Amino acid sequence: MISCNLLRRCVLVKTRLVQEMARKLVIGHCRPYIYSMTFIAPFDNSYAALPDGFFTRINPTPVAAPQVLAFNLNLARTLGITHAETAELALTLGGNALPAGAEPLAQLYAGHQFGSYNPQLGDGRAILLGEVVDTNGQRRDIQLKGSGRTPYSRGGDGRAWLGPVLREYVVSEAMHALGIPTTRALAAVRSGEDVYRETALPGAVLTRVAASHLRVGTFQVFAHRGELENLKTLTDYAIARHYPQADGPMGLLSAVCARQADLVAAWMSVGFIHGVMNTDNCTISGETIDYGPCAFMDVFDANRVFSSIDRQGRYAFSNQPQIVVWNMAQLATALIQLADDKDAAIEQATQIVHAMPALIEAAWLKRFGAKIGITKIREEDTALINDLLALMQKDGADFTNAFRALGSENAIDEFLDRDEFEAWRARWKTRIASEANAEETMKAANPAIIPRNHRIEQMIEAAVAGDMAPFERLMKALATPYDDAADPDLRHPPTDREIVPATFCGT
Ligand code: AMP
Ligand code: MG
């Protein structure tokens, strides 16, 4: 028995070695590439000109039979991208053909994952094709995600399956329509290959567009290695690209803190739980990135966690402000390394990071004030908002629908304790009597529709079976989330049978 097990283990080890060798042969091995003739992107790359230590040049690994499932034509136009042939679009966005001007590379970064430092992460399944300057003069990264192994893949297959690709497509585009800074989705391509998770699943490639893919973790990797020259180069690059007004490393820190404070308040105002706010998933630009186990809440619960791997509730809904501050403290720790006078830099960085809770609170009050029709915030408004949230929590009200209904007579139907809600409503009516445009303010702050988890799961199930109609329907409705005409069916909370209790990491 024992010897039998031993033998089996030996065979396993050997098989792994062979697989590992095969992988090594693929990595860095330049396959005969074809070039796109009719897919034109006006590339103007700056990251590829940074020192070698910042990335590894590598081509996407071609897929078996790329098929375009979604292409964001409006975004393509903004980016100045044109294409003539659909077949070539699939080849390019599947990673089988390179557009002229692309300089494919995998970026290096590190990061704290659930609080523990991982000294090397990097693009393990993503490849930056390059940058374009869009019609608004903004520099944007174009990246393929799920495009094969890289030197940073650490045991992973470099691939993505269709579910998370479509989830990111829908949720990131919904976030954009909600007016919240986010990476965008340019395309989703089915690869024609299976990827293996617990079972075989259809593979896919997402084309992601971002203001940049610089993360807190990009700074951490150089700071932790003591590569100060690279850290300085990165800091100068980030300032030039995102915050040209910022004065040195501490100016950069302030600017990022301000953006991240706004971002977390914006998430909370729509009931969004990011789910995996590791420092490698926290951008320097202030865009939302990495839609893994994220979810919008249906029933309001301040302690809500969706991610199946977040067992301690580190990234629970109302923990998010604390975590953003923690992430900014990690950025501060990295940037301090650049100072000649360390004590002074520590002092300054501490002040900047300590100012963040007040920034978040102000942004939160502005957002939640608007949700109840108040634009001129007064001190007592915090209690008014919190009392409503407490009622919603107690009565299990649907976060989106309760806020959207607030101005109407039907609002009371969202609550169980009618007397308590009536008492709150009376206080609130008195308070907003002095607000000029309460109704319009509320309409612009309370979406009628959000991408509900159960609808996303239903959409994925259909897409796996080859039916993209639910995807199209979701995308159409989510494009105008503040519109009363939003698809009524998609606005309903899940029935008991439809509830999706947990989400899983997007790998
Ligand atoms: P994420 O959870 O998507 O933020 O990914 C964390 C790290 O794991 C990043 O370095 C990713 O590139 C890497 N990673 C995630 N999934 C895969 C995969 N299937 N293959 C290789 N690397 C992956
Ligand atoms: Mg990530």
mmCIF file with all atom_site columns, N, CA, C and O in Angstrom, residues 256 263 306 321 380 398:
data_model
loop_
_atom_site.group_PDB
_atom_site.id
_atom_site.type_symbol
_atom_site.label_atom_id
_atom_site.label_alt_id
_atom_site.label_comp_id
_atom_site.label_asym_id
_atom_site.label_entity_id
_atom_site.label_seq_id
_atom_site.pdbx_PDB_ins_code
_atom_site.Cartn_x
_atom_site.Cartn_y
_atom_site.Cartn_z
_atom_site.occupancy
_atom_site.B_iso_or_equiv
_atom_site.pdbx_formal_charge
_atom_site.auth_seq_id
_atom_site.auth_comp_id
_atom_site.auth_asym_id
_atom_site.auth_atom_id
_atom_site.pdbx_PDB_model_num
ATOM 1  N N  . VAL A 1 256 ? -3.003  60.464 -5.090 1.00 0.00 ? 256 VAL A N  1
ATOM 2  C CA . VAL A 1 256 ? -3.597  59.124 -5.160 1.00 0.00 ? 256 VAL A CA 1
ATOM 3  C C  . VAL A 1 256 ? -4.585  58.939 -4.009 1.00 0.00 ? 256 VAL A C  1
ATOM 4  O O  . VAL A 1 256 ? -5.682  58.396 -4.196 1.00 0.00 ? 256 VAL A O  1
ATOM 5  N N  . LEU A 1 263 ? -13.089 57.260 -4.745 1.00 0.00 ? 263 LEU A N  1
ATOM 6  C CA . LEU A 1 263 ? -13.492 55.992 -5.361 1.00 0.00 ? 263 LEU A CA 1
ATOM 7  C C  . LEU A 1 263 ? -14.243 55.108 -4.373 1.00 0.00 ? 263 LEU A C  1
ATOM 8  O O  . LEU A 1 263 ? -15.311 54.572 -4.687 1.00 0.00 ? 263 LEU A O  1
ATOM 9  N N  . PHE A 1 306 ? -18.962 38.840 -0.080 1.00 0.00 ? 306 PHE A N  1
ATOM 10 C CA . PHE A 1 306 ? -19.366 37.870 -1.111 1.00 0.00 ? 306 PHE A CA 1
ATOM 11 C C  . PHE A 1 306 ? -18.271 36.855 -1.388 1.00 0.00 ? 306 PHE A C  1
ATOM 12 O O  . PHE A 1 306 ? -18.539 35.689 -1.623 1.00 0.00 ? 306 PHE A O  1
ATOM 13 N N  . PRO A 1 321 ? -13.423 51.437 3.448  1.00 0.00 ? 321 PRO A N  1
ATOM 14 C CA . PRO A 1 321 ? -12.658 52.662 3.696  1.00 0.00 ? 321 PRO A CA 1
ATOM 15 C C  . PRO A 1 321 ? -11.367 52.404 4.479  1.00 0.00 ? 321 PRO A C  1
ATOM 16 O O  . PRO A 1 321 ? -10.304 52.937 4.144  1.00 0.00 ? 321 PRO A O  1
ATOM 17 N N  . GLU A 1 380 ? -25.926 67.516 11.081 1.00 0.00 ? 380 GLU A N  1
ATOM 18 C CA . GLU A 1 380 ? -26.904 66.515 11.527 1.00 0.00 ? 380 GLU A CA 1
ATOM 19 C C  . GLU A 1 380 ? -27.279 65.498 10.439 1.00 0.00 ? 380 GLU A C  1
ATOM 20 O O  . GLU A 1 380 ? -27.950 64.499 10.719 1.00 0.00 ? 380 GLU A O  1
ATOM 21 N N  . ASP A 1 398 ? -33.890 46.251 0.080  1.00 0.00 ? 398 ASP A N  1
ATOM 22 C CA . ASP A 1 398 ? -33.018 46.184 -1.087 1.00 0.00 ? 398 ASP A CA 1
ATOM 23 C C  . ASP A 1 398 ? -32.344 47.556 -1.237 1.00 0.00 ? 398 ASP A C  1
ATOM 24 O O  . ASP A 1 398 ? -33.019 48.578 -1.384 1.00 0.00 ? 398 ASP A O  1
#
